[in-house]
CSV table of C-alpha atoms in Angstrom, one decimal:
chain,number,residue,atom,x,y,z
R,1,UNK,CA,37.6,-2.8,-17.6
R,2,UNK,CA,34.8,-0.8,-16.5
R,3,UNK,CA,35.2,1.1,-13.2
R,4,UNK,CA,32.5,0.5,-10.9
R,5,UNK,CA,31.0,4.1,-9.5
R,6,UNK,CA,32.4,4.7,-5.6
R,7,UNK,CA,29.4,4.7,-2.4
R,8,UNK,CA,30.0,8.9,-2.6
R,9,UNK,CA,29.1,8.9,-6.6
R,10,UNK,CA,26.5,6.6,-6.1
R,11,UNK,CA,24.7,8.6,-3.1
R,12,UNK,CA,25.4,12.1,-5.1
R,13,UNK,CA,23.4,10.4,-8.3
R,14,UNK,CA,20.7,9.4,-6.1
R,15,UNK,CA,20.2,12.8,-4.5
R,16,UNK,CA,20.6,15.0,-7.1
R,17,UNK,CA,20.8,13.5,-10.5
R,18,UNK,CA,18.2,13.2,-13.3
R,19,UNK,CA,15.5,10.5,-13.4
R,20,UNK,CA,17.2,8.0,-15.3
R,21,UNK,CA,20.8,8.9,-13.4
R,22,UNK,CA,18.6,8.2,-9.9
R,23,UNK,CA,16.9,4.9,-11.1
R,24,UNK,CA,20.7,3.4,-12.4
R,25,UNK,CA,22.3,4.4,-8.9
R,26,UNK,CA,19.2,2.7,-7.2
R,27,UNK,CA,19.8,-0.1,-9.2
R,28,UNK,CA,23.6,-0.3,-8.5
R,29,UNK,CA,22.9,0.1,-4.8
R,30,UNK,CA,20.5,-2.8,-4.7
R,31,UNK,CA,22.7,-5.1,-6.6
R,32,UNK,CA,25.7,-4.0,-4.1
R,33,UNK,CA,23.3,-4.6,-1.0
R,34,UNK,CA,26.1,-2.5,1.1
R,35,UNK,CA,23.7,-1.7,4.5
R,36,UNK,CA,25.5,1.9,4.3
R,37,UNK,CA,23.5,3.0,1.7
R,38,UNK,CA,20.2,2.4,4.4
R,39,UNK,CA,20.4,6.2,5.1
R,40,UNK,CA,20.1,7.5,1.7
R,41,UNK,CA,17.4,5.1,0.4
R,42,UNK,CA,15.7,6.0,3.3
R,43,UNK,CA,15.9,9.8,2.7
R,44,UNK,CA,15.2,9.3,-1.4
R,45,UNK,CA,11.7,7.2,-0.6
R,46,UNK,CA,10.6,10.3,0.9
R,47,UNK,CA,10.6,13.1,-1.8
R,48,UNK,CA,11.3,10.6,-4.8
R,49,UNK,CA,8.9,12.2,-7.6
R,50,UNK,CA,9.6,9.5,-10.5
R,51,UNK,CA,7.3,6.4,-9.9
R,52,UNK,CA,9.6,4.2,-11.5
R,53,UNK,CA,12.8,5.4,-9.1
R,54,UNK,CA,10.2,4.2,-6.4
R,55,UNK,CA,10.0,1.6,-7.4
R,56,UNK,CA,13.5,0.9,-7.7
R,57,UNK,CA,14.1,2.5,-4.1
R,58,UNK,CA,11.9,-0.5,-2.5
R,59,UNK,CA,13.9,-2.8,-4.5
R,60,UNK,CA,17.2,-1.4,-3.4
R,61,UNK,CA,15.9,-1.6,0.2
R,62,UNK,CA,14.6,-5.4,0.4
R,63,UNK,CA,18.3,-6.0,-0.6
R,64,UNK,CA,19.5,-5.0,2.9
R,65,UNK,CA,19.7,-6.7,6.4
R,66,UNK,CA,16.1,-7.1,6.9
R,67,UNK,CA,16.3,-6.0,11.1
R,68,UNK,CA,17.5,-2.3,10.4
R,69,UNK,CA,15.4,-1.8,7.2
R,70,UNK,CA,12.6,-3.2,8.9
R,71,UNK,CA,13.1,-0.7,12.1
R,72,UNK,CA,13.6,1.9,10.0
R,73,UNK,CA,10.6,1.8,8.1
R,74,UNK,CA,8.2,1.5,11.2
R,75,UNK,CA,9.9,5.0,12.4
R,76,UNK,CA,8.9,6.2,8.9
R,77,UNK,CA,5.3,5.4,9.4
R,78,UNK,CA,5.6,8.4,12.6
R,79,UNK,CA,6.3,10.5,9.5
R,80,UNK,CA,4.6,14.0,8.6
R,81,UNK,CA,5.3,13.8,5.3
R,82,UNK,CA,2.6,11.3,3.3
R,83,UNK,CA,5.2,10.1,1.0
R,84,UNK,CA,7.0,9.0,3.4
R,85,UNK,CA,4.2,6.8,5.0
R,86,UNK,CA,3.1,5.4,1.6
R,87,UNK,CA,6.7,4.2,0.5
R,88,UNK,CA,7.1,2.7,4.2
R,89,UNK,CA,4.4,1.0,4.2
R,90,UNK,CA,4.5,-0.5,0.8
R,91,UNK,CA,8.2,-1.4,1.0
R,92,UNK,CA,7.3,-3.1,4.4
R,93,UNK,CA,5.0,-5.2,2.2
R,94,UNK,CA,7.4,-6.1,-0.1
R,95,UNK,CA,9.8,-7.0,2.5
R,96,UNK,CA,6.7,-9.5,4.1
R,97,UNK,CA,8.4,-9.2,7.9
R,98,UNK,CA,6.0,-9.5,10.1
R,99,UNK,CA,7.4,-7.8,12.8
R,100,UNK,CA,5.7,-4.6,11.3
R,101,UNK,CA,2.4,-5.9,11.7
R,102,UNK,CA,2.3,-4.0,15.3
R,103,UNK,CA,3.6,-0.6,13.9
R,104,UNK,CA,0.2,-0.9,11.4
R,105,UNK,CA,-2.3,-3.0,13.1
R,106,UNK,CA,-5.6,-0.5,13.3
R,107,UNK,CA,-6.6,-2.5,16.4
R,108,UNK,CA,-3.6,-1.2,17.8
R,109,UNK,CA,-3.0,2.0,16.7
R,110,UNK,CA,-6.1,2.7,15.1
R,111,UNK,CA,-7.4,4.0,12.0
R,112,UNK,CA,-4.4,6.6,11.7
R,113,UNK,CA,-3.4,4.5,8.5
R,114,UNK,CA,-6.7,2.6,6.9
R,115,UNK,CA,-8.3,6.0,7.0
R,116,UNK,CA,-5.5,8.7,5.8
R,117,UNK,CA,-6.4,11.2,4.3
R,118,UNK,CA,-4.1,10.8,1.8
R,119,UNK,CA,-4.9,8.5,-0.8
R,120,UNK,CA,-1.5,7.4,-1.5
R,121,UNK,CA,-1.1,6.5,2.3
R,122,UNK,CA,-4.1,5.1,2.7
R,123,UNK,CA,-4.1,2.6,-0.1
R,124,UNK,CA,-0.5,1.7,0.6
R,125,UNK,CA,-1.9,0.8,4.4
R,126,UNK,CA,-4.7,-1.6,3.1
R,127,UNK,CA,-2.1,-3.5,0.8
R,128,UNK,CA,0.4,-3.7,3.6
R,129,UNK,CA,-2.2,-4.4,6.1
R,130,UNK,CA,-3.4,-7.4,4.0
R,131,UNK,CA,0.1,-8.8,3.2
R,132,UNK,CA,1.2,-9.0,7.0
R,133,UNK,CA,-1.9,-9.6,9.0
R,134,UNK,CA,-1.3,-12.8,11.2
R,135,UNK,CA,-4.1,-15.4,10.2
R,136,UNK,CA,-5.8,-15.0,13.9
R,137,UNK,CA,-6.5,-11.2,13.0
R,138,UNK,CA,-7.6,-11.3,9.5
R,139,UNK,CA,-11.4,-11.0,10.2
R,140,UNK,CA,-10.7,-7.9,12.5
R,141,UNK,CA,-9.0,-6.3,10.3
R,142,UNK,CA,-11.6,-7.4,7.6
R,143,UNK,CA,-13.8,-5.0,10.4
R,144,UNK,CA,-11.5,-2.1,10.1
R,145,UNK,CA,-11.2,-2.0,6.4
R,146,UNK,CA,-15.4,-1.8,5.9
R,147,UNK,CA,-15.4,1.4,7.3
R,148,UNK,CA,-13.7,2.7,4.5
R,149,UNK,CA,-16.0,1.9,2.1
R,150,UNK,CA,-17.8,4.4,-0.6
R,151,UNK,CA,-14.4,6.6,0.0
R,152,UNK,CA,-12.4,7.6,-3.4
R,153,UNK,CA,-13.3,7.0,-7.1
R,154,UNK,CA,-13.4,3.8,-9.0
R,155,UNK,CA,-9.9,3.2,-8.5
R,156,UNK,CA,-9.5,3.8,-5.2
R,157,UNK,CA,-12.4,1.6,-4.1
R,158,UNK,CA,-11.1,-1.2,-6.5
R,159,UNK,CA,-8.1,-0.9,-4.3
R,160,UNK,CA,-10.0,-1.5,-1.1
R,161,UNK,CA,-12.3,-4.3,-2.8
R,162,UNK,CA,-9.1,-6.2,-3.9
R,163,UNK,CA,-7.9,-5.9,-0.2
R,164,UNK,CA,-10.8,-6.9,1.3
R,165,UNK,CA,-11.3,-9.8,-1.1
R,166,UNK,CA,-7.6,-11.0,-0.9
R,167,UNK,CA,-8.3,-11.5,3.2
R,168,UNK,CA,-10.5,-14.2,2.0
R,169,UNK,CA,-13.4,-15.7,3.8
R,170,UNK,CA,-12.9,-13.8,6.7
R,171,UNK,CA,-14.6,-10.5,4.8
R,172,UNK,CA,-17.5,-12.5,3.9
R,173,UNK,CA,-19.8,-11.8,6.9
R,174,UNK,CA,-18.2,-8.4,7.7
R,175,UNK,CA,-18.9,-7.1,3.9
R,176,UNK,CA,-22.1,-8.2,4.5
R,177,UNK,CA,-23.1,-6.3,7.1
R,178,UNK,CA,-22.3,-3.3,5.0
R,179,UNK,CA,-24.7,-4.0,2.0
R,180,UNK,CA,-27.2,-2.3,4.3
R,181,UNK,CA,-25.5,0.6,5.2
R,182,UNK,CA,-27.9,4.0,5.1
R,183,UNK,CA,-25.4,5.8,2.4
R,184,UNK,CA,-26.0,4.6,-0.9
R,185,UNK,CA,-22.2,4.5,-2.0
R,186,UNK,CA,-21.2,2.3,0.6
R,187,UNK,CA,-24.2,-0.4,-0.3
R,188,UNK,CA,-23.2,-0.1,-3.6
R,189,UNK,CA,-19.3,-0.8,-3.0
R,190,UNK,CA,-20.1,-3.5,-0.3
R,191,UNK,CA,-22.2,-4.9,-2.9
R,192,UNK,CA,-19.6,-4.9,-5.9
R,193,UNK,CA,-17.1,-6.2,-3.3
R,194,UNK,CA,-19.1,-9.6,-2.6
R,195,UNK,CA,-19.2,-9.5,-6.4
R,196,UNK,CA,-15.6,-9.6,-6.7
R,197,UNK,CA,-15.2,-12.3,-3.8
R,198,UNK,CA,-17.5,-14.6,-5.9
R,199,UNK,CA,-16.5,-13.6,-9.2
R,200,UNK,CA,-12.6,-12.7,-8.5
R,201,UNK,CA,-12.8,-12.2,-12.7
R,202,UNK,CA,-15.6,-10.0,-13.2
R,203,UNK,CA,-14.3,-6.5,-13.7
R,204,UNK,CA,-14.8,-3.9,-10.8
R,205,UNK,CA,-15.7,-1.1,-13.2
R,206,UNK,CA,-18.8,-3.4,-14.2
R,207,UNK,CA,-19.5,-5.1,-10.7
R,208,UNK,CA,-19.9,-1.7,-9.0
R,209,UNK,CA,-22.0,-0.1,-12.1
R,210,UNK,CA,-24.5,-2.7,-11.7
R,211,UNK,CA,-24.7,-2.3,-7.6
R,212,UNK,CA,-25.1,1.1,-8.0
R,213,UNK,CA,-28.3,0.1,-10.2
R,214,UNK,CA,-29.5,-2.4,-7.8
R,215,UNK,CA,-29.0,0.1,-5.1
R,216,UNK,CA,-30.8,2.7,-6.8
R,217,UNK,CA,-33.9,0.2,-8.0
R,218,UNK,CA,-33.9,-0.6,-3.9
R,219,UNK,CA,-34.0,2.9,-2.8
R,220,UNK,CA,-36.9,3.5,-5.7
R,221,UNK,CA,-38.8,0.5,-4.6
R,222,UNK,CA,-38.6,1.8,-0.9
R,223,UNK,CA,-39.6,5.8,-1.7
């Protein structure tokens, strides 16, 4: 018979063993779902380097009594260190309570989150965001999330379009008001945006090529 690894063996592996040592012990702990492993989970989100431990991490932690987690989390989200935000915020996704929705709303806090300057943090804010927001405040939010427009490379705007898009036909007439925005980059990603809300399967690579091109023929037209 196989003898199951004790709590201490299982919190040494996480802290201090390699990758594939860390991601079995995260794994153990999640299929346990003891709430005395809260602490350590907690502690590994923030300096985890593998993505796939992560990963696991988050797992391990929508195991657990939702109420603590949950709590625990928000505090996370006062953090300094940006890891520690981003892994908050997307396990508070995963976990879908919406008692974080406070702790994150930019109408309450304000843009501390949406507009991070980490791109890690910031992304994992606009996923989170979306996931949680109450019905009632999905078009102000919709408002928040336009300001970040034209910010990043491809993939990062991709992120926000998918956001924006996934809140539905709230963004509609907010996205709008963007496509004539004085910098080009935001017309052009406000543009590609309404291209993915009407055309959820046209690639955003393509969609935001050709705004850029209809942005620049517009600015051409108007020199």
């Amino acid at each position: 018979m196989t003898r199951q690894p004790t709590h201490p063996q299982l919190t040494r592996a996480l802290r201090s063993g390699p990758a594939q040592q860390r991601l079995q012990a995260a794994l153990a702990i999640g299929t346990e779902a003891d709430d005395c492993f809260l602490d350590v989970l907690i502690e590994r989100s923030r300096a985890e380097s593998d993505f796939f431990v992560r990963d696991m991490l988050t797992w391990a932690l929508t195991r657990l009594s939702p109420g603590p987690v949950v709590a625990r989390l928000i505090a996370e989200l006062e953090s300094e260190t940006p890891q520690a935000r981003s892994q908050a915020l997307h396990t508070l996704s995963k976990i879908g309570d919406r008692r974080a929705w406070a702790a994150m709303d930019p109408a309450v806090i304000g843009v501390d989150l949406i507009a991070h300057p980490d791109a890690e943090v910031a992304r994992s804010a606009w996923r989170s965001a979306v996931a949680l927001v109450p019905g009632e405040s999905r078009h102000e939010l919709a408002s928040f999330l336009v300001t970040q427009l034209g910010r990043g490379d491809v993939e990062m705007q991709k992120s926000l379009s998918r956001a924006l898009v996934s809140l539905g036909e709230d963004v509609v007439s907010v996205v709008d008001g963007s496509v004539e925005a004085e910098e080009e980059t935001v017309r052009a990603h406000a543009l590609a945006t309404v291209e993915m809300f009407h055309d959820p399967d046209a690639g955003f690579a393509h969609a935001l090529n050709e705004a850029k091109r209809v942005v620049a023929l517009g600015s051409e037209a108007s020199a």
